[in-house]
mmCIF file of C-alpha atoms and ligand atoms in Angstrom:
data_model
loop_
_atom_site.group_PDB
_atom_site.id
_atom_site.type_symbol
_atom_site.label_atom_id
_atom_site.label_comp_id
_atom_site.label_asym_id
_atom_site.label_seq_id
_atom_site.Cartn_x
_atom_site.Cartn_y
_atom_site.Cartn_z
ATOM 1 C CA MET A 4 0.000 0.000 0.000
ATOM 2 C CA ILE A 5 1.179 3.528 -0.763
ATOM 3 C CA PHE A 6 0.209 6.762 0.949
ATOM 4 C CA PHE A 7 0.078 10.516 0.403
ATOM 5 C CA ASP A 8 0.815 12.668 3.466
ATOM 6 C CA THR A 9 -1.338 15.655 2.540
ATOM 7 C CA HIS A 10 -0.086 18.074 5.209
ATOM 8 C CA THR A 11 3.526 18.420 6.390
ATOM 9 C CA HIS A 12 6.009 21.083 7.395
ATOM 10 C CA LEU A 13 9.061 19.262 6.029
ATOM 11 C CA ASP A 14 11.272 22.338 6.216
ATOM 12 C CA TYR A 15 10.773 22.504 9.986
ATOM 13 C CA LEU A 16 11.105 18.730 10.390
ATOM 14 C CA ALA A 17 14.414 18.712 8.486
ATOM 15 C CA GLN A 18 15.659 21.408 10.840
ATOM 16 C CA ASP A 19 14.456 19.534 13.965
ATOM 17 C CA LEU A 20 16.044 16.246 12.898
ATOM 18 C CA ASN A 21 19.098 17.792 11.272
ATOM 19 C CA LEU A 22 18.424 15.861 8.056
ATOM 20 C CA SER A 23 18.312 17.011 4.433
ATOM 21 C CA ILE A 24 15.034 17.041 2.485
ATOM 22 C CA PRO A 25 16.180 14.213 0.138
ATOM 23 C CA GLU A 26 17.105 12.111 3.209
ATOM 24 C CA LEU A 27 13.716 12.731 4.833
ATOM 25 C CA VAL A 28 11.844 12.000 1.619
ATOM 26 C CA ALA A 29 13.830 8.782 1.039
ATOM 27 C CA GLN A 30 12.973 7.572 4.567
ATOM 28 C CA SER A 31 9.304 8.374 4.010
ATOM 29 C CA GLU A 32 9.275 6.602 0.667
ATOM 30 C CA GLN A 33 10.812 3.498 2.212
ATOM 31 C CA ALA A 34 7.898 3.404 4.638
ATOM 32 C CA GLY A 35 5.395 3.652 1.770
ATOM 33 C CA ILE A 36 4.683 7.378 2.102
ATOM 34 C CA THR A 37 5.497 8.125 -1.512
ATOM 35 C CA ARG A 38 3.904 11.545 -1.791
ATOM 36 C CA LEU A 39 3.977 14.550 0.460
ATOM 37 C CA MET A 40 2.540 18.017 0.496
ATOM 38 C CA VAL A 41 4.613 20.692 2.218
ATOM 39 C CA VAL A 42 2.751 23.793 3.367
ATOM 40 C CA ALA A 43 4.079 27.232 4.257
ATOM 41 C CA VAL A 44 3.200 29.244 7.351
ATOM 42 C CA TRP A 45 4.553 32.723 6.595
ATOM 43 C CA ALA A 46 6.348 34.678 3.880
ATOM 44 C CA LYS A 47 9.703 33.934 5.500
ATOM 45 C CA ASN A 48 9.465 30.250 4.626
ATOM 46 C CA PHE A 49 8.016 30.553 1.087
ATOM 47 C CA GLN A 50 11.470 30.048 -0.432
ATOM 48 C CA LYS A 51 12.320 27.057 1.789
ATOM 49 C CA VAL A 52 9.002 25.350 1.098
ATOM 50 C CA THR A 53 9.459 25.864 -2.646
ATOM 51 C CA ALA A 54 12.985 24.424 -2.357
ATOM 52 C CA CYS A 55 11.660 21.296 -0.563
ATOM 53 C CA SER A 56 9.680 20.415 -3.664
ATOM 54 C CA GLN A 57 12.501 21.323 -6.061
ATOM 55 C CA GLN A 58 14.804 18.923 -4.187
ATOM 56 C CA ALA A 59 12.373 15.999 -4.445
ATOM 57 C CA ARG A 60 10.096 16.598 -7.411
ATOM 58 C CA GLN A 61 9.034 12.948 -7.811
ATOM 59 C CA ASN A 62 7.532 12.953 -4.332
ATOM 60 C CA VAL A 63 6.790 16.447 -3.106
ATOM 61 C CA VAL A 64 4.223 19.112 -3.996
ATOM 62 C CA TYR A 65 3.735 22.288 -1.996
ATOM 63 C CA GLY A 66 1.395 25.075 -1.029
ATOM 64 C CA LEU A 67 2.085 28.701 -0.183
ATOM 65 C CA GLY A 68 0.033 30.703 2.273
ATOM 66 C CA LEU A 69 -0.113 32.754 5.473
ATOM 67 C CA HIS A 70 -1.066 30.741 8.593
ATOM 68 C CA PRO A 71 -3.524 32.333 11.068
ATOM 69 C CA LEU A 72 -1.334 31.490 14.072
ATOM 70 C CA TYR A 73 1.245 33.994 12.759
ATOM 71 C CA ILE A 74 -1.329 36.686 12.015
ATOM 72 C CA GLN A 75 0.586 39.310 14.001
ATOM 73 C CA GLN A 76 3.582 38.996 11.693
ATOM 74 C CA HIS A 77 1.735 39.027 8.354
ATOM 75 C CA THR A 78 1.669 42.291 6.376
ATOM 76 C CA LEU A 79 -0.067 43.446 3.222
ATOM 77 C CA ALA A 80 3.318 43.194 1.514
ATOM 78 C CA ASP A 81 3.325 39.463 2.412
ATOM 79 C CA LEU A 82 -0.048 39.094 0.690
ATOM 80 C CA ASP A 83 1.394 40.819 -2.395
ATOM 81 C CA GLU A 84 4.378 38.498 -2.340
ATOM 82 C CA LEU A 85 2.053 35.497 -2.065
ATOM 83 C CA ALA A 86 0.021 36.724 -5.058
ATOM 84 C CA GLN A 87 3.198 37.228 -7.063
ATOM 85 C CA ARG A 88 4.594 33.790 -6.225
ATOM 86 C CA LEU A 89 1.274 32.141 -7.093
ATOM 87 C CA ALA A 90 1.191 33.983 -10.416
ATOM 88 C CA GLN A 91 4.698 32.674 -11.214
ATOM 89 C CA ARG A 92 4.291 29.247 -9.593
ATOM 90 C CA ASP A 93 5.783 26.039 -11.003
ATOM 91 C CA THR A 94 3.718 22.893 -11.654
ATOM 92 C CA HIS A 95 4.437 21.548 -8.152
ATOM 93 C CA CYS A 96 2.759 24.429 -6.343
ATOM 94 C CA THR A 97 -0.698 22.841 -6.138
ATOM 95 C CA ALA A 98 -2.389 24.601 -3.213
ATOM 96 C CA VAL A 99 -2.811 27.805 -1.256
ATOM 97 C CA ALA A 100 -1.654 26.671 2.183
ATOM 98 C CA GLU A 101 -1.647 26.799 5.104
ATOM 99 C CA ILE A 102 -4.445 29.281 5.617
ATOM 100 C CA GLY A 103 -7.487 29.416 7.878
ATOM 101 C CA LEU A 104 -8.666 30.529 11.307
ATOM 102 C CA GLU A 105 -7.360 30.017 14.856
ATOM 103 C CA LYS A 106 -9.748 30.595 17.753
ATOM 104 C CA GLY A 107 -7.922 28.442 20.296
ATOM 105 C CA VAL A 108 -5.001 30.753 21.102
ATOM 106 C CA GLU A 109 -5.918 33.918 22.972
ATOM 107 C CA ALA A 110 -2.955 35.940 21.726
ATOM 108 C CA VAL A 111 -4.257 35.887 18.142
ATOM 109 C CA CYS A 112 -7.916 36.378 19.067
ATOM 110 C CA THR A 113 -8.080 39.974 20.255
ATOM 111 C CA ALA A 114 -10.839 41.853 18.408
ATOM 112 C CA GLU A 115 -8.262 43.424 16.124
ATOM 113 C CA LEU A 116 -6.375 40.216 15.303
ATOM 114 C CA TRP A 117 -9.502 38.112 14.877
ATOM 115 C CA HIS A 118 -10.657 40.656 12.322
ATOM 116 C CA LYS A 119 -7.237 40.560 10.652
ATOM 117 C CA GLN A 120 -7.401 36.738 10.539
ATOM 118 C CA GLN A 121 -10.669 36.941 8.655
ATOM 119 C CA THR A 122 -9.377 39.602 6.262
ATOM 120 C CA PHE A 123 -6.310 37.501 5.409
ATOM 121 C CA LEU A 124 -8.406 34.355 5.021
ATOM 122 C CA GLU A 125 -10.780 36.100 2.628
ATOM 123 C CA ALA A 126 -7.916 37.538 0.579
ATOM 124 C CA GLN A 127 -6.230 34.147 0.299
ATOM 125 C CA LEU A 128 -9.445 32.359 -0.653
ATOM 126 C CA ALA A 129 -9.782 34.949 -3.424
ATOM 127 C CA LEU A 130 -6.238 34.104 -4.596
ATOM 128 C CA ALA A 131 -7.089 30.385 -4.606
ATOM 129 C CA LYS A 132 -10.063 31.181 -6.811
ATOM 130 C CA GLN A 133 -8.054 33.449 -9.098
ATOM 131 C CA TYR A 134 -5.342 30.822 -9.637
ATOM 132 C CA ASP A 135 -7.734 27.856 -9.638
ATOM 133 C CA LEU A 136 -6.009 26.108 -6.719
ATOM 134 C CA PRO A 137 -7.383 24.079 -3.812
ATOM 135 C CA VAL A 138 -6.716 25.178 -0.225
ATOM 136 C CA ASN A 139 -5.250 23.346 2.793
ATOM 137 C CA LEU A 140 -7.095 24.812 5.781
ATOM 138 C CA HIS A 141 -6.315 25.219 9.464
ATOM 139 C CA SER A 142 -9.360 25.533 11.732
ATOM 140 C CA ARG A 143 -9.305 25.386 15.511
ATOM 141 C CA LYS A 144 -12.491 26.238 17.420
ATOM 142 C CA SER A 145 -13.528 28.199 14.339
ATOM 143 C CA HIS A 146 -15.409 25.691 12.161
ATOM 144 C CA ASP A 147 -18.645 27.705 12.109
ATOM 145 C CA THR A 148 -16.983 30.927 10.961
ATOM 146 C CA LEU A 149 -14.774 29.091 8.466
ATOM 147 C CA ALA A 150 -17.806 27.417 6.882
ATOM 148 C CA VAL A 151 -19.393 30.829 6.282
ATOM 149 C CA PHE A 152 -16.260 32.047 4.444
ATOM 150 C CA LEU A 153 -15.999 28.857 2.373
ATOM 151 C CA LYS A 154 -19.620 29.053 1.366
ATOM 152 C CA LYS A 155 -19.155 32.647 0.256
ATOM 153 C CA ALA A 156 -15.887 31.968 -1.608
ATOM 154 C CA GLN A 157 -17.303 29.184 -3.846
ATOM 155 C CA LEU A 158 -13.880 27.783 -4.788
ATOM 156 C CA PRO A 159 -14.083 25.500 -7.819
ATOM 157 C CA LYS A 160 -11.203 23.320 -6.526
ATOM 158 C CA THR A 161 -12.283 23.372 -2.836
ATOM 159 C CA GLY A 162 -9.642 21.733 -0.569
ATOM 160 C CA VAL A 163 -9.219 20.065 2.815
ATOM 161 C CA VAL A 164 -9.860 21.035 6.425
ATOM 162 C CA HIS A 165 -6.634 19.621 7.812
ATOM 163 C CA GLY A 166 -6.132 17.819 11.148
ATOM 164 C CA PHE A 167 -9.849 17.892 11.728
ATOM 165 C CA ALA A 168 -11.195 17.657 15.273
ATOM 166 C CA GLY A 169 -14.884 18.177 15.887
ATOM 167 C CA SER A 170 -18.409 16.887 15.580
ATOM 168 C CA PHE A 171 -20.002 14.972 12.728
ATOM 169 C CA GLU A 172 -22.309 17.934 12.012
ATOM 170 C CA GLN A 173 -19.346 20.306 11.657
ATOM 171 C CA ALA A 174 -17.477 17.892 9.377
ATOM 172 C CA LYS A 175 -20.588 17.164 7.333
ATOM 173 C CA ARG A 176 -21.088 20.851 6.648
ATOM 174 C CA PHE A 177 -17.576 21.072 5.127
ATOM 175 C CA VAL A 178 -18.190 17.879 3.140
ATOM 176 C CA ASP A 179 -21.487 19.274 1.829
ATOM 177 C CA LEU A 180 -19.549 22.336 0.624
ATOM 178 C CA GLY A 181 -17.253 19.974 -1.331
ATOM 179 C CA TYR A 182 -14.327 19.941 1.106
ATOM 180 C CA LYS A 183 -12.325 16.952 2.291
ATOM 181 C CA ILE A 184 -11.571 16.166 5.928
ATOM 182 C CA GLY A 185 -7.903 15.721 6.884
ATOM 183 C CA VAL A 186 -7.448 12.771 9.256
ATOM 184 C CA GLY A 187 -4.425 13.247 11.510
ATOM 185 C CA GLY A 188 -2.939 11.842 14.712
ATOM 186 C CA THR A 189 -5.924 12.920 16.820
ATOM 187 C CA ILE A 190 -7.792 9.687 16.060
ATOM 188 C CA THR A 191 -4.944 7.592 17.524
ATOM 189 C CA TYR A 192 -5.963 8.819 20.999
ATOM 190 C CA ALA A 193 -8.785 6.841 22.626
ATOM 191 C CA ARG A 194 -9.901 9.984 24.469
ATOM 192 C CA ALA A 195 -10.707 11.764 21.175
ATOM 193 C CA GLN A 196 -14.076 10.045 21.077
ATOM 194 C CA LYS A 197 -16.036 12.745 19.291
ATOM 195 C CA THR A 198 -13.525 13.057 16.438
ATOM 196 C CA ARG A 199 -13.131 9.269 16.131
ATOM 197 C CA GLU A 200 -16.899 8.913 15.868
ATOM 198 C CA THR A 201 -16.978 11.664 13.219
ATOM 199 C CA ILE A 202 -14.293 9.972 11.108
ATOM 200 C CA ARG A 203 -16.024 6.613 11.476
ATOM 201 C CA LYS A 204 -19.275 7.971 10.019
ATOM 202 C CA LEU A 205 -18.090 10.230 7.164
ATOM 203 C CA PRO A 206 -18.132 8.964 3.559
ATOM 204 C CA LEU A 207 -14.752 7.334 2.782
ATOM 205 C CA GLU A 208 -14.424 9.543 -0.325
ATOM 206 C CA SER A 209 -14.307 12.625 1.907
ATOM 207 C CA LEU A 210 -11.215 11.561 3.873
ATOM 208 C CA LEU A 211 -7.502 12.349 3.433
ATOM 209 C CA LEU A 212 -4.572 11.246 5.618
ATOM 210 C CA GLU A 213 -1.881 13.538 7.020
ATOM 211 C CA THR A 214 0.659 13.915 9.810
ATOM 212 C CA ASP A 215 1.220 17.704 10.156
ATOM 213 C CA ALA A 216 4.849 16.657 10.881
ATOM 214 C CA PRO A 217 6.678 17.752 12.996
ATOM 215 C CA ASP A 218 3.475 18.695 14.893
ATOM 216 C CA MET A 219 0.523 16.613 16.155
ATOM 217 C CA PRO A 220 2.371 13.533 17.507
ATOM 218 C CA VAL A 221 0.507 10.230 17.230
ATOM 219 C CA PHE A 222 -0.254 8.117 20.287
ATOM 220 C CA GLY A 223 2.849 6.351 21.602
ATOM 221 C CA PHE A 224 5.257 8.932 20.177
ATOM 222 C CA GLN A 225 4.406 11.959 22.306
ATOM 223 C CA GLY A 226 7.296 14.328 22.923
ATOM 224 C CA GLN A 227 9.058 13.423 19.660
ATOM 225 C CA PRO A 228 8.873 15.326 16.385
ATOM 226 C CA ASN A 229 6.148 13.728 14.288
ATOM 227 C CA ARG A 230 7.281 12.227 10.944
ATOM 228 C CA PRO A 231 5.557 11.230 7.676
ATOM 229 C CA GLU A 232 6.231 7.522 8.455
ATOM 230 C CA ARG A 233 3.826 7.771 11.403
ATOM 231 C CA LEU A 234 0.982 8.247 8.948
ATOM 232 C CA LYS A 235 0.698 4.471 9.141
ATOM 233 C CA VAL A 236 -0.154 4.606 12.850
ATOM 234 C CA THR A 237 -3.035 6.923 11.992
ATOM 235 C CA PHE A 238 -4.002 4.646 9.084
ATOM 236 C CA GLN A 239 -4.106 1.705 11.510
ATOM 237 C CA SER A 240 -6.500 3.599 13.797
ATOM 238 C CA LEU A 241 -8.584 4.594 10.801
ATOM 239 C CA CYS A 242 -8.883 0.948 9.705
ATOM 240 C CA GLU A 243 -10.069 0.000 13.198
ATOM 241 C CA LEU A 244 -12.806 2.640 13.005
ATOM 242 C CA ARG A 245 -14.029 1.858 9.476
ATOM 243 C CA SER A 246 -15.966 -1.087 8.083
ATOM 244 C CA GLU A 247 -14.112 -1.150 4.711
ATOM 245 C CA SER A 248 -10.993 -3.299 4.183
ATOM 246 C CA PRO A 249 -7.544 -1.660 4.676
ATOM 247 C CA GLU A 250 -6.851 -2.077 0.924
ATOM 248 C CA GLN A 251 -10.097 -0.344 0.036
ATOM 249 C CA ILE A 252 -9.426 2.503 2.459
ATOM 250 C CA ALA A 253 -5.852 3.026 1.253
ATOM 251 C CA GLU A 254 -6.864 2.939 -2.414
ATOM 252 C CA CYS A 255 -9.770 5.355 -2.022
ATOM 253 C CA ILE A 256 -7.735 7.862 0.014
ATOM 254 C CA TRP A 257 -4.848 7.658 -2.447
ATOM 255 C CA GLN A 258 -7.182 8.493 -5.355
ATOM 256 C CA THR A 259 -8.766 11.402 -3.489
ATOM 257 C CA SER A 260 -5.361 12.826 -2.517
ATOM 258 C CA GLU A 261 -4.013 12.515 -6.055
ATOM 259 C CA ALA A 262 -7.049 14.189 -7.551
ATOM 260 C CA LEU A 263 -6.904 17.095 -5.124
ATOM 261 C CA PHE A 264 -3.182 17.850 -4.820
ATOM 262 C CA TRP A 265 -1.209 16.016 -7.495
ATOM 263 C CA HIS A 266 -3.337 16.308 -10.638
ATOM 264 C CA LYS A 267 -1.438 19.283 -12.017
ATOM 265 C CA ALA A 268 2.032 18.299 -10.847
ATOM 266 C CA GLY A 269 2.617 15.368 -13.220
HETATM 267 ZN ZN1 ZN B 306 0.152 22.605 9.642
#
């Protein structure tokens, strides 16, 4: 079975582990994780994220975007730079990412910054529409607001709500809008009952797998940087939750991932 890790921060992982991108990608490939998407978080790492893909073009696509957790640092000039890079993108830039909303961290949720988060989200959704790209979305304690923006934006290529945690109703609303649900390490924790129940009930065609490496450690590996190889631990948990066979699950998720994030890369 082969897998596509649809949400990673390989540039940060390489730094944490003191490994090169080709080394990291080779290790992932050996474990069956043959494709990876690397997402940016701020303008400062646009170049590094682009380089990750250039160093491993057979395996790595990437997305550029401004993450809501760093909303204080983002400027209008960063948005201009993002627009410019998207206009001049290569075939391996297949998403606007990582963008979204963060309501779980007080420091970025003052009235002023919450408003700025929404302004930057709206601007980046407009760029995704302009350049006909899907989005890779961050959403913590903000699913209701995010759904309103997605409904308004009407993106032809939609995208994924990554590392989803939440209720079936919240997930279903994204799915009804055409979005996929990113299944990450959360479901490996028995205590995450609500999210596990959500992932169990959603249509298989709406699911993607991801690690968010080096973040979101899976159960049993807490305290260590998360790695693309650990996608298989999450896959194992997913298979325990679902009624389909592991082969069926892997095949369906592979097809969905390819269609969303690899179709243009070639
Ligand atoms: Zn992320």
